[in-house]
Amino acid sequence: MWDLQRLRIWRAVVSTGSVSAAARNLDFAPASVSQQIIALQRAVGVPLYRRAGRGIEITEAGRRFAEESESLFAESARLDRVVDRLRAPAAARVVLACPSSVAKEWIPAVLSETTARHPGLRFDILTNEPVRRTDGPAPHIDISVRAGGDDTPVPASGAPGGTAHRRGLAPADGEVLAEDAYQLVVRDDHPVAGRHEVRVAELADLPLLDLDVEGSISGDVMDEAARAAGITPQHVARADDHYGLLAMVMAGVGVAPLPRLAALDLPAGLTAVSLVDPVPRRSIVLRCDDAVRHLPHIADIRAELVRAARRSAPRPSVER
């Protein structure tokens, strides 16, 4: 049976090449580190290091021994996680799936408020676009998107909700937290940057960035809006995450139609212009596992999600 603490000390010595540096990093006395590596070398039975002046020189055997111990630490960490799960009640672990824009704009405040009332909670946050996960834990709370809104065209398949319907999610299922209209994100020096709105038909002549590579409802919404406007978009690049698209816009690669929630807090140098005729729009929908819906902390999470959605809703314009 190997002493993991002794192995940890040896790995630190190999990494730094120095007993004194390893001791400083580990907050140990150098004499204590020296004693541990002497004992380890005795247990291994081959030279792990040799004296070199006032320091030491790691042997090839010593380096290999440190490298081969990596799997022991990985397994130890895995067992630590198993023990954590065994100690924690099943209800204290919350698996929540959501788009990356929701994860950025809503989830931090939701977790902050909920954990203040339920200190024992542990969250696993999964991003569920572009492709809904089929592996890993099933979410207790699922925040997904579907095509929605009065001005959003029905997908060509004829099924309300487009991809969401094809993936077996009932179009009317779930609680709608927000309707998220699309905007065109451009650089500040772009010709449309100073305008209040841009018609979807005008996108035909612009180099577009597509929020869809492997298939996403957010990307489907813009595809349907383009068909409704009678245009065929000219996509110069695609990405499944809006952060990548924003970087491409900044670099001058093209312009990006994005849901409003993904276009909040834009980097300096970028601006967003409303899209109209039609207004592309997605609905952000909350679903909850019936098996945990009754739990107090789940109810609090749902309530905080509703509040977060209201806080981020666009304020009505005031005519002057």
PDB file of C-alpha atoms in Angstrom:
ATOM      1  CA  MET A   1       0.000   0.000   0.000  1.00  0.00           C
ATOM      2  CA  TRP A   2       1.554   3.284  -1.108  1.00  0.00           C
ATOM      3  CA  ASP A   3       1.358   6.366   1.096  1.00  0.00           C
ATOM      4  CA  LEU A   4      -0.425   8.962  -1.078  1.00  0.00           C
ATOM      5  CA  GLN A   5       0.890  11.854   0.993  1.00  0.00           C
ATOM      6  CA  ARG A   6       4.445  10.636   0.480  1.00  0.00           C
ATOM      7  CA  LEU A   7       3.814  10.211  -3.234  1.00  0.00           C
ATOM      8  CA  ARG A   8       2.330  13.716  -3.401  1.00  0.00           C
ATOM      9  CA  ILE A   9       5.480  15.118  -1.828  1.00  0.00           C
ATOM     10  CA  TRP A  10       7.657  13.226  -4.289  1.00  0.00           C
ATOM     11  CA  ARG A  11       5.697  14.524  -7.256  1.00  0.00           C
ATOM     12  CA  ALA A  12       6.172  18.061  -5.954  1.00  0.00           C
ATOM     13  CA  VAL A  13       9.921  17.468  -5.655  1.00  0.00           C
ATOM     14  CA  VAL A  14      10.103  16.094  -9.200  1.00  0.00           C
ATOM     15  CA  SER A  15       8.021  18.982 -10.549  1.00  0.00           C
ATOM     16  CA  THR A  16      10.173  21.675  -8.924  1.00  0.00           C
ATOM     17  CA  GLY A  17      13.502  19.800  -8.994  1.00  0.00           C
ATOM     18  CA  SER A  18      14.177  21.044  -5.493  1.00  0.00           C
ATOM     19  CA  VAL A  19      13.429  19.918  -1.952  1.00  0.00           C
ATOM     20  CA  SER A  20      13.263  23.498  -0.675  1.00  0.00           C
ATOM     21  CA  ALA A  21      10.922  24.629  -3.490  1.00  0.00           C
ATOM     22  CA  ALA A  22       8.641  21.635  -2.957  1.00  0.00           C
ATOM     23  CA  ALA A  23       8.582  22.331   0.789  1.00  0.00           C
ATOM     24  CA  ARG A  24       7.650  25.966   0.136  1.00  0.00           C
ATOM     25  CA  ASN A  25       4.837  25.014  -2.264  1.00  0.00           C
ATOM     26  CA  LEU A  26       3.474  22.394   0.134  1.00  0.00           C
ATOM     27  CA  ASP A  27       3.970  24.568   3.216  1.00  0.00           C
ATOM     28  CA  PHE A  28       6.165  21.895   4.797  1.00  0.00           C
ATOM     29  CA  ALA A  29       9.537  22.149   6.508  1.00  0.00           C
ATOM     30  CA  PRO A  30      12.396  21.144   4.140  1.00  0.00           C
ATOM     31  CA  ALA A  31      13.583  18.608   6.701  1.00  0.00           C
ATOM     32  CA  SER A  32      10.163  16.941   6.666  1.00  0.00           C
ATOM     33  CA  VAL A  33      10.228  16.712   2.853  1.00  0.00           C
ATOM     34  CA  SER A  34      13.728  15.220   2.963  1.00  0.00           C
ATOM     35  CA  GLN A  35      12.631  12.591   5.450  1.00  0.00           C
ATOM     36  CA  GLN A  36       9.645  11.627   3.301  1.00  0.00           C
ATOM     37  CA  ILE A  37      11.612  11.171   0.080  1.00  0.00           C
ATOM     38  CA  ILE A  38      14.306   9.210   1.890  1.00  0.00           C
ATOM     39  CA  ALA A  39      11.622   6.856   3.222  1.00  0.00           C
ATOM     40  CA  LEU A  40      10.022   6.615  -0.230  1.00  0.00           C
ATOM     41  CA  GLN A  41      13.334   5.767  -1.926  1.00  0.00           C
ATOM     42  CA  ARG A  42      13.930   3.078   0.667  1.00  0.00           C
ATOM     43  CA  ALA A  43      10.478   1.586   0.007  1.00  0.00           C
ATOM     44  CA  VAL A  44      10.951   1.620  -3.781  1.00  0.00           C
ATOM     45  CA  GLY A  45      14.387   0.043  -3.549  1.00  0.00           C
ATOM     46  CA  VAL A  46      15.986   1.934  -6.458  1.00  0.00           C
ATOM     47  CA  PRO A  47      17.626   5.379  -6.562  1.00  0.00           C
ATOM     48  CA  LEU A  48      14.977   8.046  -7.200  1.00  0.00           C
ATOM     49  CA  TYR A  49      17.461  10.895  -6.832  1.00  0.00           C
ATOM     50  CA  ARG A  50      21.107  11.579  -6.176  1.00  0.00           C
ATOM     51  CA  ARG A  51      22.886  14.342  -4.343  1.00  0.00           C
ATOM     52  CA  ALA A  52      24.149  17.181  -6.559  1.00  0.00           C
ATOM     53  CA  GLY A  53      26.005  19.843  -4.605  1.00  0.00           C
ATOM     54  CA  ARG A  54      23.608  21.301  -2.057  1.00  0.00           C
ATOM     55  CA  GLY A  55      20.589  20.021  -3.970  1.00  0.00           C
ATOM     56  CA  ILE A  56      19.408  16.849  -5.618  1.00  0.00           C
ATOM     57  CA  GLU A  57      19.178  15.478  -9.156  1.00  0.00           C
ATOM     58  CA  ILE A  58      16.175  13.340 -10.112  1.00  0.00           C
ATOM     59  CA  THR A  59      17.041  10.029 -11.728  1.00  0.00           C
ATOM     60  CA  GLU A  60      15.207   8.620 -14.726  1.00  0.00           C
ATOM     61  CA  ALA A  61      13.669   6.006 -12.418  1.00  0.00           C
ATOM     62  CA  GLY A  62      12.503   8.782 -10.111  1.00  0.00           C
ATOM     63  CA  ARG A  63      10.817  10.676 -12.946  1.00  0.00           C
ATOM     64  CA  ARG A  64       9.103   7.588 -14.257  1.00  0.00           C
ATOM     65  CA  PHE A  65       7.900   6.641 -10.775  1.00  0.00           C
ATOM     66  CA  ALA A  66       6.324  10.092 -10.395  1.00  0.00           C
ATOM     67  CA  GLU A  67       4.662   9.869 -13.813  1.00  0.00           C
ATOM     68  CA  GLU A  68       3.265   6.391 -13.199  1.00  0.00           C
ATOM     69  CA  SER A  69       1.718   7.497  -9.901  1.00  0.00           C
ATOM     70  CA  GLU A  70      -0.657   9.842 -11.786  1.00  0.00           C
ATOM     71  CA  SER A  71      -3.305   7.150 -12.142  1.00  0.00           C
ATOM     72  CA  LEU A  72      -3.334   6.595  -8.373  1.00  0.00           C
ATOM     73  CA  PHE A  73      -4.221  10.243  -7.759  1.00  0.00           C
ATOM     74  CA  ALA A  74      -6.875  10.192 -10.466  1.00  0.00           C
ATOM     75  CA  GLU A  75      -8.452   7.119  -8.879  1.00  0.00           C
ATOM     76  CA  SER A  76      -8.204   8.657  -5.425  1.00  0.00           C
ATOM     77  CA  ALA A  77     -10.015  11.786  -6.671  1.00  0.00           C
ATOM     78  CA  ARG A  78     -12.698   9.590  -8.247  1.00  0.00           C
ATOM     79  CA  LEU A  79     -13.234   7.755  -4.969  1.00  0.00           C
ATOM     80  CA  ASP A  80     -13.426  11.080  -3.138  1.00  0.00           C
ATOM     81  CA  ARG A  81     -16.263  12.103  -5.466  1.00  0.00           C
ATOM     82  CA  VAL A  82     -18.026   8.782  -4.851  1.00  0.00           C
ATOM     83  CA  VAL A  83     -17.781   9.320  -1.096  1.00  0.00           C
ATOM     84  CA  ASP A  84     -19.135  12.868  -1.477  1.00  0.00           C
ATOM     85  CA  ARG A  85     -22.149  11.529  -3.351  1.00  0.00           C
ATOM     86  CA  LEU A  86     -22.699   8.788  -0.761  1.00  0.00           C
ATOM     87  CA  ARG A  87     -22.545  11.281   2.080  1.00  0.00           C
ATOM     88  CA  ALA A  88     -24.800  13.851   0.402  1.00  0.00           C
ATOM     89  CA  PRO A  89     -28.526  13.112   0.199  1.00  0.00           C
ATOM     90  CA  ALA A  90     -29.669  12.496  -3.369  1.00  0.00           C
ATOM     91  CA  ALA A  91     -32.011  15.492  -3.168  1.00  0.00           C
ATOM     92  CA  ALA A  92     -29.071  17.813  -2.408  1.00  0.00           C
ATOM     93  CA  ARG A  93     -27.644  17.344  -5.890  1.00  0.00           C
ATOM     94  CA  VAL A  94     -29.405  19.325  -8.601  1.00  0.00           C
ATOM     95  CA  VAL A  95     -28.727  18.663 -12.278  1.00  0.00           C
ATOM     96  CA  LEU A  96     -29.786  21.636 -14.375  1.00  0.00           C
ATOM     97  CA  ALA A  97     -29.540  21.815 -18.167  1.00  0.00           C
ATOM     98  CA  CYS A  98     -29.761  25.093 -20.082  1.00  0.00           C
ATOM     99  CA  PRO A  99     -28.393  26.999 -23.100  1.00  0.00           C
ATOM    100  CA  SER A 100     -25.098  28.836 -22.570  1.00  0.00           C
ATOM    101  CA  SER A 101     -26.801  32.243 -22.739  1.00  0.00           C
ATOM    102  CA  VAL A 102     -29.086  31.254 -19.850  1.00  0.00           C
ATOM    103  CA  ALA A 103     -26.101  29.860 -17.949  1.00  0.00           C
ATOM    104  CA  LYS A 104     -24.385  33.252 -18.193  1.00  0.00           C
ATOM    105  CA  GLU A 105     -27.283  35.633 -17.666  1.00  0.00           C
ATOM    106  CA  TRP A 106     -29.602  33.838 -15.218  1.00  0.00           C
ATOM    107  CA  ILE A 107     -27.921  30.950 -13.459  1.00  0.00           C
ATOM    108  CA  PRO A 108     -25.355  32.804 -11.268  1.00  0.00           C
ATOM    109  CA  ALA A 109     -28.078  34.829  -9.504  1.00  0.00           C
ATOM    110  CA  VAL A 110     -30.351  31.779  -9.257  1.00  0.00           C
ATOM    111  CA  LEU A 111     -27.627  29.709  -7.589  1.00  0.00           C
ATOM    112  CA  SER A 112     -26.604  32.549  -5.293  1.00  0.00           C
ATOM    113  CA  GLU A 113     -30.136  33.021  -3.971  1.00  0.00           C
ATOM    114  CA  THR A 114     -30.938  29.317  -3.731  1.00  0.00           C
ATOM    115  CA  THR A 115     -27.753  28.221  -1.976  1.00  0.00           C
ATOM    116  CA  ALA A 116     -28.228  31.002   0.568  1.00  0.00           C
ATOM    117  CA  ARG A 117     -31.500  29.324   1.595  1.00  0.00           C
ATOM    118  CA  HIS A 118     -30.317  25.727   1.051  1.00  0.00           C
ATOM    119  CA  PRO A 119     -26.583  25.626   1.946  1.00  0.00           C
ATOM    120  CA  GLY A 120     -26.214  21.885   1.320  1.00  0.00           C
ATOM    121  CA  LEU A 121     -27.092  22.001  -2.387  1.00  0.00           C
ATOM    122  CA  ARG A 122     -24.628  20.980  -5.079  1.00  0.00           C
ATOM    123  CA  PHE A 123     -25.302  21.886  -8.712  1.00  0.00           C
ATOM    124  CA  ASP A 124     -24.274  20.262 -11.972  1.00  0.00           C
ATOM    125  CA  ILE A 125     -24.899  22.734 -14.809  1.00  0.00           C
ATOM    126  CA  LEU A 126     -25.087  21.142 -18.270  1.00  0.00           C
ATOM    127  CA  THR A 127     -25.363  23.055 -21.537  1.00  0.00           C
ATOM    128  CA  ASN A 128     -28.060  21.428 -23.661  1.00  0.00           C
ATOM    129  CA  GLU A 129     -27.482  23.059 -27.040  1.00  0.00           C
ATOM    130  CA  PRO A 130     -26.764  22.416 -29.817  1.00  0.00           C
ATOM    131  CA  VAL A 131     -27.523  18.737 -29.292  1.00  0.00           C
ATOM    132  CA  ARG A 132     -29.524  17.507 -26.335  1.00  0.00           C
ATOM    133  CA  ARG A 133     -27.419  15.196 -24.185  1.00  0.00           C
ATOM    134  CA  THR A 134     -28.132  11.485 -24.235  1.00  0.00           C
ATOM    135  CA  ASP A 135     -25.365  10.528 -21.812  1.00  0.00           C
ATOM    136  CA  GLY A 136     -24.667  11.578 -18.250  1.00  0.00           C
ATOM    137  CA  PRO A 137     -27.221  12.366 -15.547  1.00  0.00           C
ATOM    138  CA  ALA A 138     -30.780  13.258 -16.510  1.00  0.00           C
ATOM    139  CA  PRO A 139     -31.568  16.857 -15.530  1.00  0.00           C
ATOM    140  CA  HIS A 140     -33.910  17.588 -12.656  1.00  0.00           C
ATOM    141  CA  ILE A 141     -34.555  20.983 -14.245  1.00  0.00           C
ATOM    142  CA  ASP A 142     -34.360  21.455 -18.001  1.00  0.00           C
ATOM    143  CA  ILE A 143     -34.363  24.924 -19.554  1.00  0.00           C
ATOM    144  CA  SER A 144     -34.586  24.522 -23.306  1.00  0.00           C
ATOM    145  CA  VAL A 145     -35.695  26.578 -26.277  1.00  0.00           C
ATOM    146  CA  ARG A 146     -38.285  26.173 -28.981  1.00  0.00           C
ATOM    147  CA  ALA A 147     -39.447  28.282 -31.880  1.00  0.00           C
ATOM    148  CA  GLY A 148     -42.108  30.610 -30.539  1.00  0.00           C
ATOM    149  CA  GLY A 149     -43.780  33.997 -30.727  1.00  0.00           C
ATOM    150  CA  ASP A 150     -46.558  35.549 -32.772  1.00  0.00           C
ATOM    151  CA  ASP A 151     -44.213  36.590 -35.595  1.00  0.00           C
ATOM    152  CA  THR A 152     -42.156  33.394 -35.674  1.00  0.00           C
ATOM    153  CA  PRO A 153     -42.924  31.318 -38.774  1.00  0.00           C
ATOM    154  CA  VAL A 154     -43.959  27.698 -38.388  1.00  0.00           C
ATOM    155  CA  PRO A 155     -41.060  25.369 -39.344  1.00  0.00           C
ATOM    156  CA  ALA A 156     -41.160  23.858 -42.812  1.00  0.00           C
ATOM    157  CA  SER A 157     -41.852  20.441 -41.293  1.00  0.00           C
ATOM    158  CA  GLY A 158     -45.268  21.772 -40.255  1.00  0.00           C
ATOM    159  CA  ALA A 159     -44.668  20.828 -36.656  1.00  0.00           C
ATOM    160  CA  PRO A 160     -44.884  23.685 -34.149  1.00  0.00           C
ATOM    161  CA  GLY A 161     -41.617  23.979 -32.317  1.00  0.00           C
ATOM    162  CA  GLY A 162     -39.463  22.533 -35.106  1.00  0.00           C
ATOM    163  CA  THR A 163     -36.523  20.576 -33.764  1.00  0.00           C
ATOM    164  CA  ALA A 164     -37.978  20.458 -30.273  1.00  0.00           C
ATOM    165  CA  HIS A 165     -40.954  18.511 -31.643  1.00  0.00           C
ATOM    166  CA  ARG A 166     -38.767  16.148 -33.648  1.00  0.00           C
ATOM    167  CA  ARG A 167     -36.761  15.336 -30.531  1.00  0.00           C
ATOM    168  CA  GLY A 168     -39.859  14.157 -28.720  1.00  0.00           C
ATOM    169  CA  LEU A 169     -40.531  17.285 -26.652  1.00  0.00           C
ATOM    170  CA  ALA A 170     -44.193  18.237 -26.810  1.00  0.00           C
ATOM    171  CA  PRO A 171     -44.439  21.777 -28.235  1.00  0.00           C
ATOM    172  CA  ALA A 172     -46.854  22.989 -25.560  1.00  0.00           C
ATOM    173  CA  ASP A 173     -44.991  21.239 -22.753  1.00  0.00           C
ATOM    174  CA  GLY A 174     -43.310  23.281 -20.045  1.00  0.00           C
ATOM    175  CA  GLU A 175     -43.544  26.767 -18.592  1.00  0.00           C
ATOM    176  CA  VAL A 176     -42.481  29.615 -20.870  1.00  0.00           C
ATOM    177  CA  LEU A 177     -40.038  31.799 -18.959  1.00  0.00           C
ATOM    178  CA  ALA A 178     -39.344  34.306 -21.718  1.00  0.00           C
ATOM    179  CA  GLU A 179     -39.724  35.045 -25.394  1.00  0.00           C
ATOM    180  CA  ASP A 180     -36.363  35.968 -26.832  1.00  0.00           C
ATOM    181  CA  ALA A 181     -36.382  38.057 -30.029  1.00  0.00           C
ATOM    182  CA  TYR A 182     -33.345  38.000 -32.315  1.00  0.00           C
ATOM    183  CA  GLN A 183     -31.010  40.886 -33.018  1.00  0.00           C
ATOM    184  CA  LEU A 184     -28.266  41.432 -35.565  1.00  0.00           C
ATOM    185  CA  VAL A 185     -24.886  41.900 -33.882  1.00  0.00           C
ATOM    186  CA  VAL A 186     -22.465  44.017 -35.914  1.00  0.00           C
ATOM    187  CA  ARG A 187     -19.327  46.043 -35.355  1.00  0.00           C
ATOM    188  CA  ASP A 188     -19.807  49.686 -34.436  1.00  0.00           C
ATOM    189  CA  ASP A 189     -18.357  50.724 -37.799  1.00  0.00           C
ATOM    190  CA  HIS A 190     -20.837  48.622 -39.811  1.00  0.00           C
ATOM    191  CA  PRO A 191     -23.279  50.577 -42.046  1.00  0.00           C
ATOM    192  CA  VAL A 192     -26.355  49.281 -40.135  1.00  0.00           C
ATOM    193  CA  ALA A 193     -24.895  49.940 -36.680  1.00  0.00           C
ATOM    194  CA  GLY A 194     -26.756  53.227 -36.232  1.00  0.00           C
ATOM    195  CA  ARG A 195     -30.155  51.934 -37.312  1.00  0.00           C
ATOM    196  CA  HIS A 196     -33.061  50.998 -35.060  1.00  0.00           C
ATOM    197  CA  GLU A 197     -33.964  47.837 -36.986  1.00  0.00           C
ATOM    198  CA  VAL A 198     -32.994  45.658 -39.943  1.00  0.00           C
ATOM    199  CA  ARG A 199     -35.412  43.680 -42.106  1.00  0.00           C
ATOM    200  CA  VAL A 200     -34.604  39.978 -42.393  1.00  0.00           C
ATOM    201  CA  ALA A 201     -34.688  40.295 -46.196  1.00  0.00           C
ATOM    202  CA  GLU A 202     -31.685  42.642 -45.997  1.00  0.00           C
ATOM    203  CA  LEU A 203     -29.553  39.806 -44.622  1.00  0.00           C
ATOM    204  CA  ALA A 204     -29.427  38.250 -48.096  1.00  0.00           C
ATOM    205  CA  ASP A 205     -26.525  40.512 -49.061  1.00  0.00           C
ATOM    206  CA  LEU A 206     -24.605  40.304 -45.776  1.00  0.00           C
ATOM    207  CA  PRO A 207     -21.934  37.763 -44.730  1.00  0.00           C
ATOM    208  CA  LEU A 208     -23.744  35.885 -41.990  1.00  0.00           C
ATOM    209  CA  LEU A 209     -22.498  33.845 -39.051  1.00  0.00           C
ATOM    210  CA  ASP A 210     -24.747  30.900 -38.197  1.00  0.00           C
ATOM    211  CA  LEU A 211     -25.560  29.764 -34.649  1.00  0.00           C
ATOM    212  CA  ASP A 212     -25.854  26.160 -35.782  1.00  0.00           C
ATOM    213  CA  VAL A 213     -23.376  23.438 -36.737  1.00  0.00           C
ATOM    214  CA  GLU A 214     -24.745  20.148 -35.420  1.00  0.00           C
ATOM    215  CA  GLY A 215     -28.379  21.190 -35.231  1.00  0.00           C
ATOM    216  CA  SER A 216     -29.905  23.631 -32.767  1.00  0.00           C
ATOM    217  CA  ILE A 217     -33.323  25.131 -32.300  1.00  0.00           C
ATOM    218  CA  SER A 218     -31.751  28.569 -31.975  1.00  0.00           C
ATOM    219  CA  GLY A 219     -30.268  28.135 -35.436  1.00  0.00           C
ATOM    220  CA  ASP A 220     -33.531  26.731 -36.816  1.00  0.00           C
ATOM    221  CA  VAL A 221     -35.384  29.918 -35.848  1.00  0.00           C
ATOM    222  CA  MET A 222     -33.229  32.042 -38.149  1.00  0.00           C
ATOM    223  CA  ASP A 223     -33.470  29.487 -40.960  1.00  0.00           C
ATOM    224  CA  GLU A 224     -37.259  29.671 -40.793  1.00  0.00           C
ATOM    225  CA  ALA A 225     -37.221  33.481 -40.651  1.00  0.00           C
ATOM    226  CA  ALA A 226     -35.035  33.573 -43.777  1.00  0.00           C
ATOM    227  CA  ARG A 227     -37.430  31.291 -45.632  1.00  0.00           C
ATOM    228  CA  ALA A 228     -40.366  33.455 -44.566  1.00  0.00           C
ATOM    229  CA  ALA A 229     -38.545  36.523 -45.915  1.00  0.00           C
ATOM    230  CA  GLY A 230     -37.813  34.759 -49.199  1.00  0.00           C
ATOM    231  CA  ILE A 231     -34.021  34.758 -48.908  1.00  0.00           C
ATOM    232  CA  THR A 232     -31.223  32.214 -48.862  1.00  0.00           C
ATOM    233  CA  PRO A 233     -28.644  33.269 -46.258  1.00  0.00           C
ATOM    234  CA  GLN A 234     -24.972  33.394 -47.246  1.00  0.00           C
ATOM    235  CA  HIS A 235     -23.223  31.863 -44.238  1.00  0.00           C
ATOM    236  CA  VAL A 236     -19.476  32.423 -44.096  1.00  0.00           C
ATOM    237  CA  ALA A 237     -18.961  30.545 -40.817  1.00  0.00           C
ATOM    238  CA  ARG A 238     -20.897  28.524 -38.256  1.00  0.00           C
ATOM    239  CA  ALA A 239     -20.464  27.934 -34.546  1.00  0.00           C
ATOM    240  CA  ASP A 240     -22.576  26.225 -31.905  1.00  0.00           C
ATOM    241  CA  ASP A 241     -21.752  28.779 -29.219  1.00  0.00           C
ATOM    242  CA  HIS A 242     -22.517  32.500 -29.369  1.00  0.00           C
ATOM    243  CA  TYR A 243     -19.213  33.442 -27.741  1.00  0.00           C
ATOM    244  CA  GLY A 244     -17.362  32.194 -30.813  1.00  0.00           C
ATOM    245  CA  LEU A 245     -19.692  34.123 -33.111  1.00  0.00           C
ATOM    246  CA  LEU A 246     -19.136  37.361 -31.178  1.00  0.00           C
ATOM    247  CA  ALA A 247     -15.373  36.949 -31.577  1.00  0.00           C
ATOM    248  CA  MET A 248     -15.849  36.432 -35.320  1.00  0.00           C
ATOM    249  CA  VAL A 249     -17.965  39.582 -35.587  1.00  0.00           C
ATOM    250  CA  MET A 250     -15.264  41.533 -33.780  1.00  0.00           C
ATOM    251  CA  ALA A 251     -12.684  40.181 -36.219  1.00  0.00           C
ATOM    252  CA  GLY A 252     -14.756  41.364 -39.183  1.00  0.00           C
ATOM    253  CA  VAL A 253     -15.621  37.881 -40.460  1.00  0.00           C
ATOM    254  CA  GLY A 254     -19.337  38.630 -40.684  1.00  0.00           C
ATOM    255  CA  VAL A 255     -22.451  39.690 -38.777  1.00  0.00           C
ATOM    256  CA  ALA A 256     -24.379  37.467 -36.366  1.00  0.00           C
ATOM    257  CA  PRO A 257     -28.151  37.107 -35.844  1.00  0.00           C
ATOM    258  CA  LEU A 258     -28.408  36.154 -32.177  1.00  0.00           C
ATOM    259  CA  PRO A 259     -31.148  35.852 -29.563  1.00  0.00           C
ATOM    260  CA  ARG A 260     -31.323  38.943 -27.382  1.00  0.00           C
ATOM    261  CA  LEU A 261     -30.227  36.988 -24.283  1.00  0.00           C
ATOM    262  CA  ALA A 262     -27.027  35.998 -26.095  1.00  0.00           C
ATOM    263  CA  ALA A 263     -26.405  39.609 -27.138  1.00  0.00           C
ATOM    264  CA  LEU A 264     -26.531  41.213 -23.695  1.00  0.00           C
ATOM    265  CA  ASP A 265     -23.343  42.812 -22.341  1.00  0.00           C
ATOM    266  CA  LEU A 266     -21.689  42.919 -25.753  1.00  0.00           C
ATOM    267  CA  PRO A 267     -17.938  43.540 -25.874  1.00  0.00           C
ATOM    268  CA  ALA A 268     -16.881  47.098 -26.599  1.00  0.00           C
ATOM    269  CA  GLY A 269     -16.944  47.717 -30.338  1.00  0.00           C
ATOM    270  CA  LEU A 270     -20.080  45.652 -31.026  1.00  0.00           C
ATOM    271  CA  THR A 271     -23.725  46.710 -31.176  1.00  0.00           C
ATOM    272  CA  ALA A 272     -27.079  44.948 -31.673  1.00  0.00           C
ATOM    273  CA  VAL A 273     -29.888  46.018 -34.024  1.00  0.00           C
ATOM    274  CA  SER A 274     -33.436  44.598 -33.889  1.00  0.00           C
ATOM    275  CA  LEU A 275     -34.521  42.197 -36.653  1.00  0.00           C
ATOM    276  CA  VAL A 276     -38.014  42.578 -38.135  1.00  0.00           C
ATOM    277  CA  ASP A 277     -40.296  41.351 -40.954  1.00  0.00           C
ATOM    278  CA  PRO A 278     -40.586  38.759 -39.525  1.00  0.00           C
ATOM    279  CA  VAL A 279     -39.308  39.054 -35.957  1.00  0.00           C
ATOM    280  CA  PRO A 280     -37.335  35.835 -35.328  1.00  0.00           C
ATOM    281  CA  ARG A 281     -38.131  34.669 -31.823  1.00  0.00           C
ATOM    282  CA  ARG A 282     -37.484  31.692 -29.614  1.00  0.00           C
ATOM    283  CA  SER A 283     -39.235  30.721 -26.386  1.00  0.00           C
ATOM    284  CA  ILE A 284     -37.216  29.734 -23.324  1.00  0.00           C
ATOM    285  CA  VAL A 285     -39.076  26.903 -21.629  1.00  0.00           C
ATOM    286  CA  LEU A 286     -38.746  25.431 -18.141  1.00  0.00           C
ATOM    287  CA  ARG A 287     -39.434  21.748 -17.528  1.00  0.00           C
ATOM    288  CA  CYS A 288     -39.066  19.957 -14.224  1.00  0.00           C
ATOM    289  CA  ASP A 289     -38.759  16.272 -13.344  1.00  0.00           C
ATOM    290  CA  ASP A 290     -42.016  15.224 -11.684  1.00  0.00           C
ATOM    291  CA  ALA A 291     -40.088  13.087  -9.208  1.00  0.00           C
ATOM    292  CA  VAL A 292     -38.468  16.148  -7.570  1.00  0.00           C
ATOM    293  CA  ARG A 293     -40.967  18.900  -8.368  1.00  0.00           C
ATOM    294  CA  HIS A 294     -42.387  18.798  -4.809  1.00  0.00           C
ATOM    295  CA  LEU A 295     -39.038  19.372  -3.063  1.00  0.00           C
ATOM    296  CA  PRO A 296     -38.665  22.811  -1.410  1.00  0.00           C
ATOM    297  CA  HIS A 297     -35.322  23.629  -3.005  1.00  0.00           C
ATOM    298  CA  ILE A 298     -36.618  22.724  -6.469  1.00  0.00           C
ATOM    299  CA  ALA A 299     -39.583  25.041  -5.935  1.00  0.00           C
ATOM    300  CA  ASP A 300     -37.196  27.813  -4.894  1.00  0.00           C
ATOM    301  CA  ILE A 301     -35.015  27.269  -7.961  1.00  0.00           C
ATOM    302  CA  ARG A 302     -38.054  27.494 -10.231  1.00  0.00           C
ATOM    303  CA  ALA A 303     -39.174  30.692  -8.526  1.00  0.00           C
ATOM    304  CA  GLU A 304     -35.707  32.231  -8.882  1.00  0.00           C
ATOM    305  CA  LEU A 305     -35.632  31.310 -12.567  1.00  0.00           C
ATOM    306  CA  VAL A 306     -38.915  33.163 -13.077  1.00  0.00           C
ATOM    307  CA  ARG A 307     -37.482  36.216 -11.306  1.00  0.00           C
ATOM    308  CA  ALA A 308     -34.295  36.080 -13.356  1.00  0.00           C
ATOM    309  CA  ALA A 309     -36.313  35.939 -16.570  1.00  0.00           C
ATOM    310  CA  ARG A 310     -38.349  38.967 -15.510  1.00  0.00           C
ATOM    311  CA  ARG A 311     -35.242  40.939 -14.587  1.00  0.00           C
ATOM    312  CA  SER A 312     -33.693  40.340 -17.995  1.00  0.00           C
ATOM    313  CA  ALA A 313     -36.862  41.085 -19.973  1.00  0.00           C
ATOM    314  CA  PRO A 314     -36.576  44.109 -22.292  1.00  0.00           C
ATOM    315  CA  ARG A 315     -38.122  47.246 -20.903  1.00  0.00           C
ATOM    316  CA  PRO A 316     -40.930  48.724 -23.005  1.00  0.00           C
ATOM    317  CA  SER A 317     -39.834  51.732 -25.018  1.00  0.00           C
ATOM    318  CA  VAL A 318     -41.278  55.095 -24.014  1.00  0.00           C
ATOM    319  CA  GLU A 319     -42.460  57.300 -26.854  1.00  0.00           C
ATOM    320  CA  ARG A 320     -41.629  60.977 -26.573  1.00  0.00           C
TER     321      ARG A 320
END
